[in-house]
Short mmCIF file of C-alpha atoms in Angstrom, two decimals:
data_model
loop_
_atom_site.label_atom_id
_atom_site.label_comp_id
_atom_site.label_asym_id
_atom_site.label_seq_id
_atom_site.Cartn_x
_atom_site.Cartn_y
_atom_site.Cartn_z
CA MET G 1 -29.12 -10.79 7.38
CA GLU G 2 -27.91 -9.62 4.42
CA PHE G 3 -23.90 -8.20 4.18
CA THR G 4 -24.11 -7.06 0.69
CA GLN G 5 -22.93 -4.29 2.41
CA TYR G 6 -19.39 -5.80 3.64
CA ASN G 7 -16.76 -7.65 2.09
CA CYS G 8 -15.37 -11.05 3.21
CA PRO G 9 -12.48 -10.65 5.22
CA VAL G 10 -9.83 -13.15 3.34
CA CYS G 11 -10.92 -12.41 -0.29
CA ASP G 12 -12.36 -8.60 -0.11
CA ARG G 13 -14.28 -8.97 -1.99
CA LYS G 14 -18.17 -7.31 -1.59
CA PHE G 15 -20.58 -9.79 -0.99
CA GLU G 16 -24.02 -9.88 -3.24
CA SER G 17 -26.97 -11.40 -2.50
CA ALA G 18 -26.67 -14.61 -4.10
CA ASP G 19 -22.65 -15.50 -2.18
CA ASP G 20 -22.88 -18.80 0.02
CA ILE G 21 -21.97 -17.33 3.23
CA VAL G 22 -20.87 -18.70 6.63
CA VAL G 23 -21.09 -17.03 9.66
CA CYS G 24 -18.77 -17.53 12.57
CA PRO G 25 -20.14 -18.88 15.49
CA GLU G 26 -18.38 -17.01 17.43
CA CYS G 27 -17.86 -13.22 16.13
CA GLY G 28 -20.44 -13.22 14.05
CA THR G 29 -17.85 -11.91 10.57
CA PRO G 30 -19.24 -13.16 7.48
CA HIS G 31 -17.40 -15.50 4.51
CA HIS G 32 -17.34 -16.74 0.77
CA ARG G 33 -18.28 -20.13 2.17
CA ASP G 34 -15.31 -20.80 -0.75
CA CYS G 35 -12.91 -19.29 1.51
CA TYR G 36 -13.84 -20.27 4.17
CA ASP G 37 -13.49 -23.39 3.73
CA GLU G 38 -9.97 -22.88 2.08
CA LEU G 39 -8.39 -21.42 5.13
CA GLY G 40 -10.46 -24.04 7.24
CA HIS G 41 -11.71 -21.52 10.46
CA CYS G 42 -12.03 -17.73 11.26
CA PHE G 43 -10.11 -15.23 9.48
CA TYR G 44 -10.11 -13.06 12.94
CA GLU G 45 -10.12 -16.29 15.18
CA ASP G 46 -6.76 -16.54 16.95
CA ARG G 47 -8.56 -12.80 17.75
CA HIS G 48 -12.11 -14.95 19.76
CA LYS G 49 -10.02 -15.25 22.77
CA GLU G 50 -10.08 -10.98 23.10
CA GLY G 51 -13.53 -11.26 22.67
CA PHE G 52 -14.11 -9.94 19.11
CA SER G 53 -17.18 -8.44 17.42
CA PHE G 54 -18.07 -8.39 14.06
CA ASP G 55 -20.17 -5.40 15.05
CA SER G 56 -17.23 -3.64 16.57
CA LEU G 57 -15.48 -3.48 13.26
CA HIS G 58 -18.28 -1.15 11.59
CA PRO G 59 -19.94 1.02 14.00
CA GLY G 60 -21.81 2.63 11.49
CA GLN G 61 -23.66 0.16 10.21
CA PRO G 62 -27.36 -1.14 10.79
CA GLY G 63 -26.28 -4.64 13.83
CA GLY G 64 -23.49 -3.22 14.87
CA GLU G 65 -22.36 -1.84 18.10
CA GLN G 66 -22.72 2.13 18.90
CA LYS G 67 -21.08 2.77 21.92
CA GLU G 68 -21.39 5.73 23.82
CA PRO G 69 -17.77 6.95 24.71
CA GLU G 70 -17.61 6.42 28.94
CA PHE G 71 -15.51 8.78 30.03
CA GLU G 72 -14.07 7.29 33.73
CA ASP G 73 -10.99 8.81 34.60
CA PHE G 74 -10.65 12.49 34.86
CA GLU G 75 -7.07 12.47 32.87
CA THR G 76 -8.08 9.97 29.99
CA ILE G 77 -7.05 11.47 26.68
CA LEU G 78 -9.17 10.28 24.00
CA CYS G 79 -7.11 9.74 20.52
CA PRO G 80 -8.46 12.10 17.48
CA VAL G 81 -7.46 9.10 14.54
CA CYS G 82 -9.00 6.12 16.90
CA PHE G 83 -10.43 7.28 19.59
CA HIS G 84 -9.05 5.37 22.75
CA LYS G 85 -9.13 6.12 25.37
CA ASN G 86 -5.02 6.91 26.34
CA PRO G 87 -3.85 7.66 30.15
CA GLY G 88 -3.75 11.78 30.88
CA GLY G 89 -0.03 12.93 30.44
CA THR G 90 0.16 9.75 27.47
CA GLU G 91 1.56 11.62 24.56
CA VAL G 92 2.00 8.53 21.76
CA CYS G 93 -1.97 6.92 21.24
CA GLN G 94 -1.11 3.34 22.81
CA ARG G 95 -2.87 2.35 19.90
CA CYS G 96 -2.54 3.51 16.63
CA GLY G 97 0.87 6.25 17.85
CA THR G 98 -0.66 9.49 16.99
CA ASP G 99 1.12 12.49 18.67
CA LEU G 100 -1.45 12.98 21.55
CA ARG G 101 0.73 16.77 22.09
CA SER G 102 -1.03 17.80 19.19
CA GLU G 103 -4.71 20.19 19.86
CA ASN G 104 -6.21 17.47 17.74
CA ALA G 105 -5.81 14.95 21.27
CA TYR G 106 -8.91 15.95 23.28
CA ASN G 107 -10.10 15.21 27.30
CA PRO G 108 -13.16 15.11 27.41
CA GLN G 109 -13.45 16.72 30.95
CA GLN G 110 -11.50 19.48 29.97
CA PRO G 111 -13.71 21.57 27.17
CA GLY G 112 -11.01 23.79 25.41
CA ASN G 113 -8.68 21.53 24.96
CA GLY G 114 -8.20 21.16 21.45
CA GLN G 115 -11.94 21.40 21.41
CA ASN G 116 -14.07 24.08 22.31
CA ASN G 117 -17.28 23.18 20.20
CA ARG G 118 -18.68 20.57 22.63
CA GLN G 119 -22.48 20.00 21.94
CA GLU G 120 -24.33 19.04 24.70
CA GLY G 121 -24.71 15.02 24.54
CA SER G 122 -21.91 14.37 22.75
CA PRO G 123 -18.33 15.00 22.95
CA TYR G 124 -17.49 16.94 19.54
CA GLN G 125 -19.47 19.26 17.11
CA GLY G 126 -18.63 17.73 14.25
CA MET G 127 -16.61 14.55 13.25
CA PRO G 128 -12.50 15.01 14.29
CA PHE G 129 -9.50 14.70 10.95
CA GLY G 130 -9.38 11.62 9.28
CA PHE G 131 -13.25 11.48 9.75
CA GLY G 132 -16.26 11.49 7.39
CA ALA G 133 -19.38 13.29 7.84
CA SER G 134 -20.68 13.27 10.84
CA GLY G 135 -22.68 9.49 11.04
CA MET G 136 -20.98 7.66 9.35
CA PRO G 137 -18.70 5.09 9.92
CA GLN G 138 -15.40 5.63 12.30
CA PHE G 139 -11.82 5.92 10.31
CA ASP G 140 -10.07 3.10 12.14
CA PRO G 141 -6.40 3.68 10.64
CA LEU G 142 -5.55 -0.03 11.14
CA ALA G 143 -8.06 -1.83 9.81
CA GLY G 144 -10.00 -3.41 12.99
CA MET G 145 -7.19 -4.84 14.24
CA ASP G 146 -5.93 -3.91 17.94
CA GLY G 147 -2.54 -1.25 18.05
CA LYS G 148 -0.99 -4.77 19.78
CA GLU G 149 -1.75 -7.48 17.45
CA GLU G 150 1.78 -8.59 15.85
CA VAL G 151 2.15 -7.80 12.07
CA GLY G 152 5.43 -9.34 11.83
CA ASP G 153 7.72 -11.95 14.57
CA ASN G 154 7.70 -8.93 17.40
CA VAL G 155 6.25 -6.99 15.12
CA THR G 156 2.56 -4.84 16.03
CA ALA G 157 -0.38 -3.48 14.55
CA GLY G 158 0.84 0.27 15.62
CA GLU G 159 4.81 -0.18 15.91
CA ALA G 160 4.20 -0.59 11.30
CA ALA G 161 1.24 2.21 11.31
CA LYS G 162 3.93 4.42 13.02
CA PHE G 163 6.32 3.06 10.09
CA THR G 164 4.62 3.15 7.52
CA GLY G 165 3.10 7.28 8.26
CA LYS G 166 0.76 6.91 5.77
CA ASN G 167 -1.78 4.99 4.35
CA THR G 168 -1.72 2.90 7.20
CA GLN G 169 -5.06 1.73 7.09
CA TYR G 170 -4.38 0.40 3.42
CA PHE G 171 -0.98 -1.68 4.48
CA SER G 172 -2.87 -2.21 8.16
CA MET G 173 -4.89 -5.03 6.25
CA VAL G 174 -2.02 -5.86 4.40
CA PHE G 175 0.36 -7.08 6.04
CA GLN G 176 -2.80 -8.62 7.62
CA LYS G 177 -3.52 -11.14 4.67
CA LEU G 178 0.68 -11.32 4.60
CA ARG G 179 0.63 -12.08 7.94
CA LYS G 180 -2.15 -15.19 7.90
CA LEU G 181 -2.65 -15.82 4.56
CA GLY G 182 1.11 -15.99 3.26
CA LYS G 183 -1.37 -13.61 0.43
CA GLY G 184 -1.11 -9.88 -0.87
CA LYS G 185 -2.53 -7.08 -3.07
CA PHE G 186 -1.50 -6.30 -6.79
CA GLY G 187 0.34 -2.64 -5.76
CA PHE G 188 -1.22 -0.30 -8.73
CA ALA G 189 0.58 2.38 -7.70
CA ALA G 190 4.15 0.10 -7.64
CA PHE G 191 3.10 -0.62 -11.37
CA ILE G 192 2.28 2.75 -12.60
CA PHE G 193 5.10 4.62 -11.42
CA SER G 194 7.96 1.15 -10.61
CA GLY G 195 11.24 2.10 -9.66
CA VAL G 196 9.50 6.13 -8.37
CA TYR G 197 7.40 4.13 -5.99
CA PHE G 198 10.55 1.94 -4.30
CA LEU G 199 11.62 5.53 -3.60
CA TYR G 200 9.24 6.89 -2.24
CA ARG G 201 9.09 4.17 -0.12
CA LYS G 202 12.26 4.45 0.61
CA MET G 203 13.30 1.32 -0.92
CA TYR G 204 15.91 2.71 -1.70
CA GLY G 205 18.71 -0.40 -3.95
CA ILE G 206 15.82 -1.83 -5.33
CA GLY G 207 14.05 1.50 -5.92
CA ILE G 208 17.02 2.93 -8.24
CA ALA G 209 17.29 -0.12 -10.11
CA PHE G 210 14.10 -0.03 -11.26
CA SER G 211 14.06 2.92 -12.04
CA LEU G 212 17.50 3.52 -13.40
CA ILE G 213 16.17 -0.43 -16.23
CA VAL G 214 12.81 2.02 -17.08
CA ILE G 215 15.30 4.81 -18.29
CA ALA G 216 18.23 2.40 -20.00
CA THR G 217 14.90 1.13 -22.18
CA ASN G 218 14.20 4.15 -23.23
CA VAL G 219 17.09 5.83 -24.18
CA LEU G 220 18.47 3.09 -26.09
CA SER G 221 15.61 1.74 -27.75
CA THR G 222 15.49 5.76 -28.65
CA PHE G 223 19.13 5.65 -29.78
CA ILE G 224 18.20 2.17 -31.68
CA ILE G 225 15.78 3.64 -33.83
CA MET G 226 17.35 6.74 -34.39
CA THR G 227 20.50 4.55 -35.85
CA PRO G 228 20.30 4.65 -39.99
CA GLU G 229 20.96 0.05 -39.48
CA TRP G 230 17.30 0.37 -38.04
CA SER G 231 16.29 2.08 -40.58
CA SER G 232 17.21 0.40 -42.93
CA ALA G 233 16.83 -2.68 -41.94
CA VAL G 234 12.99 -1.23 -41.52
CA ARG G 235 12.63 -1.06 -45.01
CA GLU G 236 14.80 -4.27 -46.12
CA LEU G 237 12.64 -6.39 -44.51
CA ALA G 238 9.77 -4.41 -45.19
CA ALA G 239 10.62 -4.82 -49.77
CA ALA G 240 11.37 -8.59 -48.70
CA SER G 241 9.34 -11.01 -50.81
CA PRO G 242 8.44 -14.35 -50.24
CA ASP G 243 10.51 -15.68 -52.99
CA ASN G 244 13.49 -14.03 -52.45
CA ILE G 245 13.65 -15.02 -48.75
CA ALA G 246 12.80 -18.80 -50.04
CA GLY G 247 15.15 -18.51 -53.02
CA ASP G 248 18.12 -17.62 -51.77
CA PRO G 249 19.10 -19.23 -47.79
CA LEU G 250 22.11 -16.98 -47.79
CA TYR G 251 19.33 -13.39 -47.70
CA ALA G 252 16.82 -14.98 -45.75
CA TYR G 253 19.74 -15.99 -42.92
CA SER G 254 21.46 -12.28 -43.47
CA LEU G 255 17.47 -11.12 -42.39
CA LEU G 256 17.14 -12.60 -39.45
CA GLY G 257 20.30 -10.43 -38.10
CA LYS G 258 17.59 -7.26 -39.30
CA MET G 259 14.56 -8.87 -38.13
CA GLY G 260 16.44 -8.90 -34.33
CA TYR G 261 18.10 -6.03 -34.39
CA ALA G 262 14.56 -3.94 -36.31
CA TYR G 263 12.28 -5.71 -33.24
CA LEU G 264 14.94 -4.68 -30.25
CA PRO G 265 13.25 -1.55 -29.20
CA ILE G 266 10.34 -3.36 -29.45
CA ILE G 267 12.06 -5.87 -26.94
CA LEU G 268 13.18 -3.11 -25.00
CA ASN G 269 9.88 -1.41 -24.75
CA GLY G 270 8.13 -5.05 -23.83
CA VAL G 271 11.09 -5.82 -20.72
CA ARG G 272 9.92 -2.07 -19.24
CA TYR G 273 6.08 -3.22 -19.50
CA VAL G 274 7.43 -6.50 -17.54
CA LEU G 275 9.08 -4.87 -14.77
CA MET G 276 5.68 -2.64 -14.32
CA LEU G 277 3.94 -6.04 -14.21
CA ILE G 278 6.73 -7.18 -11.53
CA SER G 279 6.20 -4.36 -9.78
CA GLY G 280 2.78 -4.37 -9.40
CA LEU G 281 2.66 -8.12 -8.36
CA THR G 282 5.11 -7.94 -5.39
CA ALA G 283 5.31 -4.23 -3.91
CA ASN G 284 3.59 -5.29 -0.78
CA ARG G 285 5.35 -8.42 -0.23
CA ILE G 286 8.68 -6.71 -0.83
CA TYR G 287 7.31 -3.54 0.75
CA TYR G 288 6.06 -5.76 4.27
CA ASN G 289 10.03 -8.16 4.61
CA HIS G 290 11.50 -4.88 4.37
CA SER G 291 9.39 -2.85 7.08
CA MET G 292 8.89 -6.19 9.05
CA LYS G 293 13.60 -6.21 9.34
CA ARG G 294 13.54 -2.69 9.88
CA ILE G 295 11.15 -1.93 12.46
CA ARG G 296 12.92 -5.96 14.03
CA ARG G 297 16.31 -3.60 14.25
CA ILE G 298 15.57 0.24 15.18
CA LYS G 299 13.63 -1.97 18.53
CA ASP G 300 16.84 -3.35 18.51
CA GLU G 301 19.06 0.22 18.42
CA TYR G 302 15.97 1.94 20.85
CA ARG G 303 16.21 -1.25 23.22
CA GLY G 304 16.12 -0.27 26.56
CA LYS G 305 15.09 3.75 25.40
CA SER G 306 11.13 4.92 25.94
CA ALA G 307 8.53 4.56 23.94
CA ASP G 308 7.93 8.36 22.36
CA GLU G 309 12.20 7.98 21.26
CA LEU G 310 10.87 4.80 19.76
CA ASN G 311 7.78 6.43 17.98
CA LYS G 312 9.36 8.80 17.35
CA ALA G 313 12.67 6.53 15.13
CA LEU G 314 10.14 4.54 13.62
CA GLU G 315 8.41 7.12 11.80
CA GLU G 316 11.50 9.75 10.84
CA LYS G 317 13.05 6.61 9.31
CA GLY G 318 9.88 4.97 7.65
CA GLY G 319 7.13 7.49 6.14
CA VAL G 320 7.75 7.95 2.89
CA ASN G 321 10.59 10.33 0.77
CA LEU G 322 8.45 12.27 -1.23
CA PRO G 323 11.10 15.02 -2.62
CA LEU G 324 13.28 11.85 -4.01
CA ALA G 325 10.41 10.20 -5.45
CA LEU G 326 9.24 13.48 -7.61
CA SER G 327 12.73 13.72 -8.50
CA PHE G 328 13.21 9.86 -10.28
CA GLY G 329 9.30 10.91 -11.60
CA ILE G 330 9.94 14.63 -13.67
CA THR G 331 13.72 12.87 -14.43
CA THR G 332 12.41 10.05 -16.28
CA VAL G 333 9.26 12.18 -17.33
CA ALA G 334 11.68 14.05 -19.06
CA ILE G 335 13.72 11.27 -20.35
CA SER G 336 11.10 10.47 -22.29
CA TYR G 337 9.76 13.35 -24.03
CA ILE G 338 13.24 13.50 -25.33
CA CYS G 339 13.44 9.95 -26.36
CA ASN G 340 10.51 10.66 -28.05
CA PHE G 341 10.96 14.38 -29.94
CA PHE G 342 14.54 12.86 -30.92
CA ILE G 343 12.55 9.78 -32.46
CA MET G 344 10.17 12.63 -33.96
CA SER G 345 12.60 14.72 -35.17
CA SER G 346 14.38 12.11 -37.25
CA SER G 347 11.09 10.10 -38.36
CA ILE G 348 10.53 13.88 -40.57
CA THR G 349 14.15 13.88 -41.29
CA ALA G 350 13.74 10.76 -43.32
#
C-alpha cells in the first residue's frame, strides 16, 4: 500500500515512495522506521485500547473508513464542526466544545433545524462551515484526537481547543507532540511578529517585554546613527590605513572604541533578529505551558459549576486579543518607518 499521501505522525514529514516505512500491526498507522525506532512504539499506542484505527483519521482517503451517519436517537444533535453525536438538549459539543445553540447545530430527525437544504439519503446537501467541498476529507478541529484525551496534566484536548479558540487543529497537533515527544514545531508566525504574536495569544508579560525590546533596539540604533560621533567614527575607520595603525599603537587603540560605536547599530539589529529566532523556536512550547497552567487554574475556579459555565470561561479567558496585537503591531511599524525616515534625512543632509 502506498502512503505517499500521508504524513508521518512523529516527524510530520510527508512519506515518499523510497522511504522505509513501518506500519503498526495494531492500528495500521505508518511511521518512518527511524521515527518508530526512536519512539519505541506506535505514536497512537495509548489509543489502541479504544479500538483506534489509522483509517478513521482519513475517512475520505482510499482505504479509509467511510461510515454513513447513524441516528438511532431522535434527540441526537450532530456537531457541525466535528460530527460528534451529542444527546438532545446539549448546548456545547462534548467533543470539541462547539456551541450547539446556534442555527448550525443539526438534529438529523428534525428537517429545518439549522439545515433546510437536505437531500434524500444525505444529511447535508453540501459540507457545513469549516469543511471542504463534498467528497473532500472532513476537517477535524482536534486533529484526530478524542475530546477527552489528555494533552496535559488534568487538561483534555477538548478543553485545550476551547481555550485556544483560533487554529485549534494546529495547536491540537502541537500539544499532542509536546505531550508525547517533548518536541514542538517552529512557530513561523512568532518568528515574524515576535512580541506581537505573544500579545495576540494573551501572553502579555513576555509579549510586552519582547515588543519593547524590538522598539528599543530600533530607536537606539537610529539615535546612534544620527549622532555626529557615529558619522565621525565611520569616516575615521574608512580613512584608516594599515600603516597608520601599525605605526601608532595609541591610534590603533582609539580606533577599537570607535569601531565598537560604529558597529553598535548593527549589533542592536542583530539582537532584534536573535529575539525573532528565539520567539520562533520557543513560542509553541511557551504557549503550551501557558495554556495548561491557565486551563487548570480556570478549572479550579469553576470547580462544581456546570460544563457550560466552564466552557464559557475557557473561551473568554483564552482565545486571542486581536485589537491589542494590532495596536502594538501598528505602533512598531510606525516607529520603524519614523526611524528609517530620520536615518534617510540625516544621510541626505550629511
